[in-house]
Short mmCIF file of C-alpha atoms and ligand atoms in Angstrom, two decimals:
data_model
loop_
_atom_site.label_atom_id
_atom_site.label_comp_id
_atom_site.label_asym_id
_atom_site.label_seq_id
_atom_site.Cartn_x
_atom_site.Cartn_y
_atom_site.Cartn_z
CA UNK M 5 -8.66 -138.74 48.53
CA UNK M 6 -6.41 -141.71 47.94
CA UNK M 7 -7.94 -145.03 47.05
CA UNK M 8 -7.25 -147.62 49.71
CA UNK M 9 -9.07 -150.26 47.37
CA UNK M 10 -9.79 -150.86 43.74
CA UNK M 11 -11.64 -153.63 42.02
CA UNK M 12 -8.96 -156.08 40.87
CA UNK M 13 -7.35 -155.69 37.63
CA UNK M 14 -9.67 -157.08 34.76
CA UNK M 15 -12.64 -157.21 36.89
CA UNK M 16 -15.53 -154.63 36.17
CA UNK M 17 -18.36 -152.93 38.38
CA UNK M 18 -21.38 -152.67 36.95
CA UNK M 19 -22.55 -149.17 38.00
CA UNK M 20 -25.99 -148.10 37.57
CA UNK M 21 -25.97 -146.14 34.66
CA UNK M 22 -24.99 -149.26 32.42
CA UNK M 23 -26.45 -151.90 34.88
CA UNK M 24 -29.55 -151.31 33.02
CA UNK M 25 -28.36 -152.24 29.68
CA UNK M 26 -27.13 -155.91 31.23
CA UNK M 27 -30.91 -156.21 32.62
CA UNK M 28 -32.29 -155.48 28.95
CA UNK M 29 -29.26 -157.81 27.19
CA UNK M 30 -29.98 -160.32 30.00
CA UNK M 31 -33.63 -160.07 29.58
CA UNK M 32 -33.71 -160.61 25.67
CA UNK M 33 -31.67 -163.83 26.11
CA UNK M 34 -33.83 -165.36 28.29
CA UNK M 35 -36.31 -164.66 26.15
CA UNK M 36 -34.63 -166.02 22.92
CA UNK M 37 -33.49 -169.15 24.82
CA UNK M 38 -37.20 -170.05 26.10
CA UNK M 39 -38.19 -169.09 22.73
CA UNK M 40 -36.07 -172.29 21.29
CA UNK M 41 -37.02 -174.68 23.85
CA UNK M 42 -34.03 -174.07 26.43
CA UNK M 43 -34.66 -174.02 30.00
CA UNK M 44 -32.72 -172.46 32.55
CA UNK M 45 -29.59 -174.19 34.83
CA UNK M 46 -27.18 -172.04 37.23
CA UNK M 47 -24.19 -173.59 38.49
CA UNK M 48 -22.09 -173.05 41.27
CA UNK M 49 -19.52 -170.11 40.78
CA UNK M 50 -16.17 -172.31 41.19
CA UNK M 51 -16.10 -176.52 40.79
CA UNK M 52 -13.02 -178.90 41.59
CA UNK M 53 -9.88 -177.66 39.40
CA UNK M 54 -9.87 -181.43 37.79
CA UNK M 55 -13.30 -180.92 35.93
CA UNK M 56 -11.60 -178.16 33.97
CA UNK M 57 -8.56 -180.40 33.08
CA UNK M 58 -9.89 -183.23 32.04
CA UNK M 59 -12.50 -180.94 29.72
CA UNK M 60 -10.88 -178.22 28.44
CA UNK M 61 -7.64 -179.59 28.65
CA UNK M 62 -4.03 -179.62 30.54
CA UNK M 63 -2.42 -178.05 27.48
CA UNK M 64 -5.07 -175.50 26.61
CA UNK M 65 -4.00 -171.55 27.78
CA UNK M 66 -7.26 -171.89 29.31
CA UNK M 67 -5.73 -174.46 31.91
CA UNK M 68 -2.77 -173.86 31.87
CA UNK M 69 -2.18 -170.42 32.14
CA UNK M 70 -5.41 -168.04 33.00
CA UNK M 71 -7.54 -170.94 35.57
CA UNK M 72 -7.73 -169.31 38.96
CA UNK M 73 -7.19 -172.13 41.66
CA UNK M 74 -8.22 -171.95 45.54
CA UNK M 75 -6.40 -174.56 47.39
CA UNK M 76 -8.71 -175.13 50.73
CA UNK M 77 -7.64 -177.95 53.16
CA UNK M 78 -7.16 -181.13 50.66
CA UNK M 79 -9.62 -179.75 48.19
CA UNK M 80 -8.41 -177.67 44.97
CA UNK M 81 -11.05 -175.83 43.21
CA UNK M 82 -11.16 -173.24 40.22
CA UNK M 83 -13.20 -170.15 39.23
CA UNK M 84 -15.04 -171.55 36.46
CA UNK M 85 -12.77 -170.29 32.80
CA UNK M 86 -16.13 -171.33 31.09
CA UNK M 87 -19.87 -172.44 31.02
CA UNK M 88 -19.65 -175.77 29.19
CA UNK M 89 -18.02 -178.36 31.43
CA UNK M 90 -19.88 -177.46 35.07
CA UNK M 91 -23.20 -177.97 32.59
CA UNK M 92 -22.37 -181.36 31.62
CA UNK M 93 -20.92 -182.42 35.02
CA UNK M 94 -24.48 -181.06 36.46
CA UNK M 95 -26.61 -183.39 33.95
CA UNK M 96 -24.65 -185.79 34.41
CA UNK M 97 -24.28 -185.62 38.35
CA UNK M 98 -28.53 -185.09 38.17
CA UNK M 99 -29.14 -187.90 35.48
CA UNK M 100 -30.89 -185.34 33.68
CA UNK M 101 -30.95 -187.63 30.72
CA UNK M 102 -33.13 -189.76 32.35
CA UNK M 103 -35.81 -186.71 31.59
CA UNK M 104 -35.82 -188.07 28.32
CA UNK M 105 -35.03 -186.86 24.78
CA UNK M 106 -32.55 -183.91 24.34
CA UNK M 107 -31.72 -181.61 26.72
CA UNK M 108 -31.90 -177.75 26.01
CA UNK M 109 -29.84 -175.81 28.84
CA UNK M 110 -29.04 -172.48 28.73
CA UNK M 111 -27.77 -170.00 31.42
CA UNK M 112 -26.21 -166.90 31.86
CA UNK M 113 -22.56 -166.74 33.83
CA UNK M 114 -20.17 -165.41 35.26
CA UNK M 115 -16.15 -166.54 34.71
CA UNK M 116 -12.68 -166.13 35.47
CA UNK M 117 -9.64 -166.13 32.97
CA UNK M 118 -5.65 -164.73 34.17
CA UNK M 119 -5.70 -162.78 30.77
CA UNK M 120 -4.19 -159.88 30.22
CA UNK M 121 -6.72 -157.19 30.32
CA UNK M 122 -7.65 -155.28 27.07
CA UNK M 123 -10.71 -153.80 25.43
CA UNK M 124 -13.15 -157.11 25.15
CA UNK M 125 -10.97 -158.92 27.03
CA UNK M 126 -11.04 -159.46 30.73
CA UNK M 127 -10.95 -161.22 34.06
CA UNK M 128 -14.01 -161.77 35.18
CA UNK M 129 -15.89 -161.76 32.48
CA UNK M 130 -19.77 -163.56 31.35
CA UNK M 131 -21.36 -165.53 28.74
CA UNK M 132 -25.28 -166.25 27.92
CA UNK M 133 -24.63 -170.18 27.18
CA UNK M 134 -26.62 -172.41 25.59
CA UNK M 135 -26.01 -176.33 25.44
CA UNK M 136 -27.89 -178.82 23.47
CA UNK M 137 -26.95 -182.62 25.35
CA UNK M 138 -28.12 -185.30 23.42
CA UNK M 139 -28.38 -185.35 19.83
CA UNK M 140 -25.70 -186.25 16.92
CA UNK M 141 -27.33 -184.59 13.85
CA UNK M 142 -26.71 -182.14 11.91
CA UNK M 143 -30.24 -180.13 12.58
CA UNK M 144 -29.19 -179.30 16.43
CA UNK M 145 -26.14 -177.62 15.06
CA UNK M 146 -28.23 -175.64 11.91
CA UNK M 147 -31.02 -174.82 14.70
CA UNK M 148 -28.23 -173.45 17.24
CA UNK M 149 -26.12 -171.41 14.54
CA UNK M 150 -29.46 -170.23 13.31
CA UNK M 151 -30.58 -169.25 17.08
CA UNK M 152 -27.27 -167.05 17.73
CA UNK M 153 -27.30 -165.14 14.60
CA UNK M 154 -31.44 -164.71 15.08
CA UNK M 155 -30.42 -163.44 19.08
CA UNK M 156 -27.95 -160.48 17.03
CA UNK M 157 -29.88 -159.74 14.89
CA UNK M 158 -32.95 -159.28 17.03
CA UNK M 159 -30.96 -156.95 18.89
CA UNK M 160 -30.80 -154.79 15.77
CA UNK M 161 -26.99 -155.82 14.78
CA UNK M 162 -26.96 -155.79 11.00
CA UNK M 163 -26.75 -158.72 9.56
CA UNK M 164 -23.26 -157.19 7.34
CA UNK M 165 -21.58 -156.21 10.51
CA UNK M 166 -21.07 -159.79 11.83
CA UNK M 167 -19.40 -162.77 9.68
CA UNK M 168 -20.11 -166.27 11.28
CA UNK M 169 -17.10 -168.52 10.46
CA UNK M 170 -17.57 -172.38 10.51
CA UNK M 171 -15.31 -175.73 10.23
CA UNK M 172 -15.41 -178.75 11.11
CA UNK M 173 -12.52 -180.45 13.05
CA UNK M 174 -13.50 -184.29 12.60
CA UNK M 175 -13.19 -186.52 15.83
CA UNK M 176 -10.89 -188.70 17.45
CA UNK M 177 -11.33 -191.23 14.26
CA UNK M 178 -9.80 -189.33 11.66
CA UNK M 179 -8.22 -185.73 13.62
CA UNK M 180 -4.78 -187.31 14.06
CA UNK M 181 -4.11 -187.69 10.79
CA UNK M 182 -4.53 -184.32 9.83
CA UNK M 183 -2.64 -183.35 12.96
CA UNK M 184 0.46 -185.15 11.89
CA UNK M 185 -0.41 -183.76 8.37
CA UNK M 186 -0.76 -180.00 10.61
CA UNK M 187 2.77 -180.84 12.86
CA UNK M 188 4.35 -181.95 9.73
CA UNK M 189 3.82 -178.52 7.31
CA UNK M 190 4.58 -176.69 11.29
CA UNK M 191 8.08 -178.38 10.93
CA UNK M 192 8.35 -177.50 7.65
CA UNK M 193 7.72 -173.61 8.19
CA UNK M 194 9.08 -173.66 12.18
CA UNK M 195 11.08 -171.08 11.35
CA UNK M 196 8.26 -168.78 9.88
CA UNK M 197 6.15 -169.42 13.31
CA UNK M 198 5.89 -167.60 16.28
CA UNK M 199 7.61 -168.33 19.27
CA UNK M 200 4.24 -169.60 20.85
CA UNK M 201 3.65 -171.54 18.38
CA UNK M 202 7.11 -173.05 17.39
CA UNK M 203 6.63 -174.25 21.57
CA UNK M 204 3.20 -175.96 21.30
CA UNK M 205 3.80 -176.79 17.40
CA UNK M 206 4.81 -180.42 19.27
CA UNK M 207 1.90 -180.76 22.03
CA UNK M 208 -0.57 -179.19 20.65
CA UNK M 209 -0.33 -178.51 16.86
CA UNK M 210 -3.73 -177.71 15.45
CA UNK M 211 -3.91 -174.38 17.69
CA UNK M 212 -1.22 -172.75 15.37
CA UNK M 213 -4.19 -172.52 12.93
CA UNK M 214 -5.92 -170.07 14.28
CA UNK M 215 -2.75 -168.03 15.68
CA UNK M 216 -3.21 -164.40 15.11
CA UNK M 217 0.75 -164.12 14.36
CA UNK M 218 0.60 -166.93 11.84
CA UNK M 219 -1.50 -165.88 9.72
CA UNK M 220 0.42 -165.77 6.82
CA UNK M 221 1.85 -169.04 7.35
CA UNK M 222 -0.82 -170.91 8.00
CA UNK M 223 -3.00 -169.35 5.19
CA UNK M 224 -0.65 -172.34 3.21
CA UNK M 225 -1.30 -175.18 5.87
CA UNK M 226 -3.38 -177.96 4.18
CA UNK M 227 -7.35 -177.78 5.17
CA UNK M 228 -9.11 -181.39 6.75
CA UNK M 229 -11.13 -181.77 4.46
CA UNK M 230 -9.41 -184.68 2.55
CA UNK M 231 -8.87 -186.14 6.04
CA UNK M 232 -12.60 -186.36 7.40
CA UNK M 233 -13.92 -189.43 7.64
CA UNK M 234 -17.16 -190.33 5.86
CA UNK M 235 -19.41 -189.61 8.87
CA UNK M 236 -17.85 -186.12 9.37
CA UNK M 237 -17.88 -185.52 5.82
CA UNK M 238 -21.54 -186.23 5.61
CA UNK M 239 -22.40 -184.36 8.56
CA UNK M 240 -20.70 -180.86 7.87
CA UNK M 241 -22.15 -181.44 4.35
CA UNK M 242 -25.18 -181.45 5.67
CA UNK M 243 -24.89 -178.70 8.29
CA UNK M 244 -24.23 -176.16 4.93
CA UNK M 245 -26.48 -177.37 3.16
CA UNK M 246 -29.07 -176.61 6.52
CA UNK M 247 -27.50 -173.67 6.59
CA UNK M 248 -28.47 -172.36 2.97
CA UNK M 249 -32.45 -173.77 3.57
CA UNK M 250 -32.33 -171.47 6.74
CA UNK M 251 -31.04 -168.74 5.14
CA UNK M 252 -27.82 -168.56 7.27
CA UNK M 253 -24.80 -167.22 5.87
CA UNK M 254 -21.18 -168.25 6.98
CA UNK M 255 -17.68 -168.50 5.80
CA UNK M 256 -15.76 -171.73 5.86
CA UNK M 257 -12.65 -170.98 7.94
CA UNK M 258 -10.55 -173.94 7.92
CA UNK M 259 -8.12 -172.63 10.34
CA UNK M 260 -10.84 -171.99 13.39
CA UNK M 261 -10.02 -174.65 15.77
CA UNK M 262 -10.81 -173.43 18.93
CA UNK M 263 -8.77 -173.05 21.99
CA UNK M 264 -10.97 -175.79 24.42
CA UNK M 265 -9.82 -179.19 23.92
CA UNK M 266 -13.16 -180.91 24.24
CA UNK M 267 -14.30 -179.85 20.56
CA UNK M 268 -15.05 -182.62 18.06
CA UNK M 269 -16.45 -181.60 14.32
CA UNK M 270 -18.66 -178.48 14.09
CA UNK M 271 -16.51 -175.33 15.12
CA UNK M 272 -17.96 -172.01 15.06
CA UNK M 273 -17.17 -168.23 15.94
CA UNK M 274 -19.33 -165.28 15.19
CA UNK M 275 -16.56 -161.96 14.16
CA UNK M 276 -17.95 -158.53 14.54
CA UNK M 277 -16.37 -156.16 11.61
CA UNK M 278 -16.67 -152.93 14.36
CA UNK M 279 -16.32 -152.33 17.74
CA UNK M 280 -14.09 -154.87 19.17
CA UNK M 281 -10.86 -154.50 17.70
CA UNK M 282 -8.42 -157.38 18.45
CA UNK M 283 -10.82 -159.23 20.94
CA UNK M 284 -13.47 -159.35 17.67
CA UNK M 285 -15.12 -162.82 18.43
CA UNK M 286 -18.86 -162.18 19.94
CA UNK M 287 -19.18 -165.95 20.61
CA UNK M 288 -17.80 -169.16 20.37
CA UNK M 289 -18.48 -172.92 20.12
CA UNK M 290 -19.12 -175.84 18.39
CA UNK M 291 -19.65 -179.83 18.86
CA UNK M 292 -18.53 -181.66 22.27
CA UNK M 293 -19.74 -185.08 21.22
CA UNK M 294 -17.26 -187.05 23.25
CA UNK M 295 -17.55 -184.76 26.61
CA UNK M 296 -20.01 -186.42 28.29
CA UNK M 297 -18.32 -189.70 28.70
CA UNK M 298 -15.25 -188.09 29.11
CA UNK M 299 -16.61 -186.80 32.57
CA UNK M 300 -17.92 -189.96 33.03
CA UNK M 301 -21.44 -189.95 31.99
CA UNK M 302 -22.91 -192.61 29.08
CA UNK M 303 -21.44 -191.68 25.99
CA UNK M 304 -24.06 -189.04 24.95
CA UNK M 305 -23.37 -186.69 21.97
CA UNK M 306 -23.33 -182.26 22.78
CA UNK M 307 -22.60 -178.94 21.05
CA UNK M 308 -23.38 -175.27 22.21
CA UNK M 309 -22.10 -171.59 22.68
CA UNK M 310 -21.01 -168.74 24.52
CA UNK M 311 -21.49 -165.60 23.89
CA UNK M 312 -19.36 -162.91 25.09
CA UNK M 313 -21.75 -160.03 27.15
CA UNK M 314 -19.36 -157.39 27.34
CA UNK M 315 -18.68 -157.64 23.64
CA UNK M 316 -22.12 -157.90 23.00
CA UNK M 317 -22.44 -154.40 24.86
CA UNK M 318 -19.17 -153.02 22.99
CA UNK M 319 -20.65 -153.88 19.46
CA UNK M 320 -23.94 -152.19 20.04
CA UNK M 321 -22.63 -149.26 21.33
CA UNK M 322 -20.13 -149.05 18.40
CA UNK M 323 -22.84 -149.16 16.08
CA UNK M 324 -25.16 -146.79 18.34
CA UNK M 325 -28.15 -149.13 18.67
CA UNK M 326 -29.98 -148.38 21.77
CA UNK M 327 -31.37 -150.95 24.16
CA UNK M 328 -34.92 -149.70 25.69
CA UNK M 329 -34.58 -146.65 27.83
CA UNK M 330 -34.41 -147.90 31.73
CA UNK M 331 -37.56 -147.46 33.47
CA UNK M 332 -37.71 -144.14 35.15
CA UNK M 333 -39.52 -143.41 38.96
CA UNK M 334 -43.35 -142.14 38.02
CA UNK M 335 -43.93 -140.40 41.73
CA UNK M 336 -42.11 -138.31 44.15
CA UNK M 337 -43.90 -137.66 47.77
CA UNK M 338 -42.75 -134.34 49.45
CA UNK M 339 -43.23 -134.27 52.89
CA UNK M 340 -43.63 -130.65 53.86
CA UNK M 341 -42.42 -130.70 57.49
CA UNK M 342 -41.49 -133.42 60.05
CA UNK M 343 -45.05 -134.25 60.54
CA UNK M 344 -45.89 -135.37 57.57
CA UNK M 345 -43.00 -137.61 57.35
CA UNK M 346 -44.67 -140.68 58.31
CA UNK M 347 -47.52 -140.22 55.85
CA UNK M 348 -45.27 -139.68 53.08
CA UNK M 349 -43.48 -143.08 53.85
CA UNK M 350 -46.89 -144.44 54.04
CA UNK M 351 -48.33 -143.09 51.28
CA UNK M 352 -45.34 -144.07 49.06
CA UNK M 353 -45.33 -147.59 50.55
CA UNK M 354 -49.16 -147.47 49.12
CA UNK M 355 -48.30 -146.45 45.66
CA UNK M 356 -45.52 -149.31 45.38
CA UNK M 357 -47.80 -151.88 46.44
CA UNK M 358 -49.89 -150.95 43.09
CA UNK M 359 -46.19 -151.47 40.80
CA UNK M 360 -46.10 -147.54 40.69
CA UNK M 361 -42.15 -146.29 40.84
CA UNK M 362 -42.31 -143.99 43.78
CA UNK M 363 -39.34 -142.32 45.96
CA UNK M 364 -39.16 -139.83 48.54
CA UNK M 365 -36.62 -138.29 50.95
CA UNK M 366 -35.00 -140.43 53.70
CA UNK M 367 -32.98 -137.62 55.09
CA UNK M 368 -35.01 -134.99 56.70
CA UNK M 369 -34.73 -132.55 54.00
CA UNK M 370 -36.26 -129.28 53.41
CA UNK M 371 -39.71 -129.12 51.29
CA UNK M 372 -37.73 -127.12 49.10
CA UNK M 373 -34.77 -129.59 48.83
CA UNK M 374 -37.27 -132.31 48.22
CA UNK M 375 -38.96 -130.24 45.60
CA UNK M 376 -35.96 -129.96 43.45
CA UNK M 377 -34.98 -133.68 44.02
CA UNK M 378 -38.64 -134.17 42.60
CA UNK M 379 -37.91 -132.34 39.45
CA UNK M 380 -34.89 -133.76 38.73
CA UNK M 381 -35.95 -137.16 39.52
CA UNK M 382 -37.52 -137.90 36.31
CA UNK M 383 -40.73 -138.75 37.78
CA UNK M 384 -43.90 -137.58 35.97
CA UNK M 385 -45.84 -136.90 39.29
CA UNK M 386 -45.24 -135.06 42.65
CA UNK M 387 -47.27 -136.20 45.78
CA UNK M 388 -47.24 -133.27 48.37
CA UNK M 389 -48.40 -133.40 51.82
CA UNK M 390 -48.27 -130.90 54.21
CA UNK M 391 -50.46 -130.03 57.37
CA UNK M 392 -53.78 -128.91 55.12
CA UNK M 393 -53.31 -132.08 53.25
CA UNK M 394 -53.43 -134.33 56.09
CA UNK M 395 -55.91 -132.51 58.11
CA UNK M 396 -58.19 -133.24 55.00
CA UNK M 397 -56.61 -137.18 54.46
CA UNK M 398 -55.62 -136.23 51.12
CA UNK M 399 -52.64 -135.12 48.88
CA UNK M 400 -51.36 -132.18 46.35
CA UNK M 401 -50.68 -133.96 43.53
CA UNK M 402 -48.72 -132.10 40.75
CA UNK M 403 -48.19 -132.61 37.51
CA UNK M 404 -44.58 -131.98 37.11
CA UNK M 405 -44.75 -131.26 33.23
CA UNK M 406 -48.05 -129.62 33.42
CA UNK M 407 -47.75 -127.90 36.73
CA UNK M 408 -51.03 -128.49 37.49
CA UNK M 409 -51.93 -129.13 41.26
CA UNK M 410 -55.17 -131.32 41.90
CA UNK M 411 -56.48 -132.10 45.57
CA UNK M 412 -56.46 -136.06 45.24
CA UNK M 413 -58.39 -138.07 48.50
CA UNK M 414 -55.46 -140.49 50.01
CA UNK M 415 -58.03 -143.53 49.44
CA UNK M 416 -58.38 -142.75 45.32
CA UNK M 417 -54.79 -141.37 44.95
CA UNK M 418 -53.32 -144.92 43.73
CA UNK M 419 -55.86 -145.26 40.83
CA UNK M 420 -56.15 -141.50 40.02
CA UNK M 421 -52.18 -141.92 39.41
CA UNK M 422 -52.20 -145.14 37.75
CA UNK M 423 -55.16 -144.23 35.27
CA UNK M 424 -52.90 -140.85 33.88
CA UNK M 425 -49.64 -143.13 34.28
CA UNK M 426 -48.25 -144.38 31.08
CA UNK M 427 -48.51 -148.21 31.11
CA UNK M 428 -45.33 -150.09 31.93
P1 LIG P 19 -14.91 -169.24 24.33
O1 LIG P 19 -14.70 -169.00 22.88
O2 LIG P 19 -13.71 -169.44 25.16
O3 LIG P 19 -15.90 -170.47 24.45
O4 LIG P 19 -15.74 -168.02 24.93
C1 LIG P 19 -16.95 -167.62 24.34
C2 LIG P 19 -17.00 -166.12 24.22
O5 LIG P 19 -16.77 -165.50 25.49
C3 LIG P 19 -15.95 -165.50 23.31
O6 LIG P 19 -16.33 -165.58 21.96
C4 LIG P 19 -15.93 -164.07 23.79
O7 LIG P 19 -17.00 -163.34 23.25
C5 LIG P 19 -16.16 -164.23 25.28
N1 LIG P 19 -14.88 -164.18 26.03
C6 LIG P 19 -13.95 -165.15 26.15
N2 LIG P 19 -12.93 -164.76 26.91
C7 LIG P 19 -13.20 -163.50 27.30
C8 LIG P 19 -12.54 -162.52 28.13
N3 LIG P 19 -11.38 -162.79 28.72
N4 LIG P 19 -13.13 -161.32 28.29
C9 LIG P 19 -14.31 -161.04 27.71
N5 LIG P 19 -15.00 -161.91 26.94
C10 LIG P 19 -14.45 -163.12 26.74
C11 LIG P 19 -16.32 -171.01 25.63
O8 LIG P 19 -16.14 -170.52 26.70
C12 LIG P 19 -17.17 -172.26 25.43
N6 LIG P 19 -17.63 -172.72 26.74
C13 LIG P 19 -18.34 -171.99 24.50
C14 LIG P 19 -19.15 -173.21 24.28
C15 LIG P 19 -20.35 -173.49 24.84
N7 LIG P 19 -18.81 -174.23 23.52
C16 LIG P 19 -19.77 -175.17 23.59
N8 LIG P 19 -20.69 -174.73 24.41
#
């Protein structure tokens, strides 16, 4: 049969055999977030184009290349590209400061980037976030590295397969220098660049840093950190030397940048060595301390991550660490003939209302039919009612590993299964 429709290019179902492994992924984050203090915010799927602009940036790819925009009436929205900007125009827009202290947010999201597809990398993609709004020092950006590489390695990642890579980028104080310092070794080299970055060398020059072509170029571009100014200095110092009392390792990378213009010091990526190939980043983020006002809120100091769900998936299948086996049905009712249809449904409905997994035919099959749908349903249990059965208000239950068939009363048969169910 020819397909009339596919998913669009990029864009992944989630079919049931792996949907499972999101619910466990999902599950653990939530977990780990409420763990650290975070609370839960959902945002709408798309916002108005201009958030996106003014946050992540005209110039970034992000913006201008890969945003998907919906022009309805005078309004122009976009697909959210990322997590970080609709948070802060939410507490902003719901004064969530006013709450008091800082604010923990995390959430777990869908978004949209015009990339072209490869393994790791896609079109609709999603990210467990996690912001911190409202705190400058160093100890919110020690306790989030510290959180991510605690959520990966509760998830049974080895510590050796995954390299976190920190910088620091200084702020709008003392950044341009070393961007004129950055545009002025670019000139030097321009013919060594690639053609990307020999365009954007003028506009944007820090983001030939981390330019997988340039590599070996920029491997000779100067580092910041003669340019940082003393508060910068100070606080990166401090982040390492957090780092080391938490027992966190990372490599300085001076070249990670970041591709979202809202950054200011602390820059961070976490690299898996296996699994990923060129897409290798698990997550991504760093310091926004300047967002908030930027979007018009009080000037209120910000730094999270995203991390990358498919990759997350990729990297622990790679390494062949399991997530918990999907909970399986306990109980299959057989009907045996049309008149014990209704019972069955009943029955089953009973057992459900207790939290025990049931299923049963819904289309009018033979006993026999039903009997091998039973046994190949996974379920530990088969109910069986036929005309004795009901005559008697009971059920046949059998033990589909055992074989053994017991006479159960209707009344008792939710607590006779539950007491020889395992617990779930
Ligand atoms: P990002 O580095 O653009 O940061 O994305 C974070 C992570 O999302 C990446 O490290 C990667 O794992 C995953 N990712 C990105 N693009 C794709 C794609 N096309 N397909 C599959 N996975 C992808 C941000 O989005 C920032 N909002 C992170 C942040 C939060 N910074 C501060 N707070």
């Amino acid at each position: 049969m020819e397909l009339r429709y596919r998913a669009p290019e990029g864009m992944n179902d989630v079919l049931p055999e792996t949907s499972h492994l999101w619910q466990q992924l999902e599950a653990r984050w939530r977990e780990h977030c409420h763990a650290y203090g975070y609370r839960e915010i959902r945002t709408p799927i798309m916002e108005y184009a201009e958030l996106f602009e003014r946050s992540v940036g005209e110039t970034s790819d992000i913006v201008s290349k890969e945003m998907y925009v919906l022009q309805r009436g005078e309004e122009r929205y976009a697909l959210k590209p990322e997590g970080t900007a609709p948070v802060v125009r939410a507490y902003i827009e719901h004064a969530l400061h006013s709450a008091g202290g800082v604010q923990k947010l995390y959430y777990i999201t869908p978004f949209f980037r015009g990339e072209r597809p490869q393994k790791g990398r896609y079109r609709q993609a999603h990210q467990f976030g996690a912001e911190i709004i409202g705190t400058a020092l160093p100890y919110a950006d020690a306790e989030l590295l510290a959180m991510v590489m605690h959520f990966f390695q509760s998830l049974g990642i080895p510590a050796d397969a995954l390299e976190l890579r920190l910088n620091t980028i200084g702020c709008p104080e003392c950044r341009p220098a070393y961007r004129e310092a950055v545009r002025t070794f670019g000139r030097e080299n321009f013919a060594r660049l690639c053609k990307n970055c020999q365009a954007r060398l003028e506009r944007n020059p820090l983001r030939i840093l981390d330019c997988k072509e340039c590599v070996e170029v920029t491997a000779e571009a100067p580092p910041i950190d003669p340019y940082l100014c003393d508060e910068c200095r100070a606080h990166f110092e401090t982040l390492q030397q957090l780092l080391k009392t938490l027992d966190v390792p990372y490599r300085r990378d001076f070249r990670l940048v970041r591709g979202l213009d809202y950054y200011t010091r602390t820059t961070f990526e976490v690299v898996a060595e296996q699994g990923l190939g060129a897409q290798n980043a698990l997550c991504g983020g760093g310091r926004y301390d300047g967002l908030v006002e930027e979007l018009g809120g009080a000037p209120t100091p910000a730094l999270g991550v995203g991390i990358g769900v498919e990759r997350t998936l990729l990297v622990l299948h790679a390494l062949g660490i399991p997530l918990p086996e999907p909970p399986t049905l306990e109980v299959y009712v057989v009907a045996f003939g049309d008149i014990a249809r209704p019972t069955a449904l009943q029955v089953a409905q009973q057992l459900r209302h207790v939290g025990i997994a049931t299923d049963l035919d819904l289309e009018g099959r033979s006993p026999k039919a039903q009997m091998r749908l039973a046994n190949r349903s996974g379920a530990r249990f088969a109910v069986l009612l036929g005309e004795t059965e009901l005559a008697q208000h009971a059920a046949t239950v059998k033990d589909l590993h055992t074989h053994e068939q017991t006479l159960v009363s209707q009344t008792e048969l939710p607590e006779w299964l539950r007491s020889r169910l395992p617990k779930s």
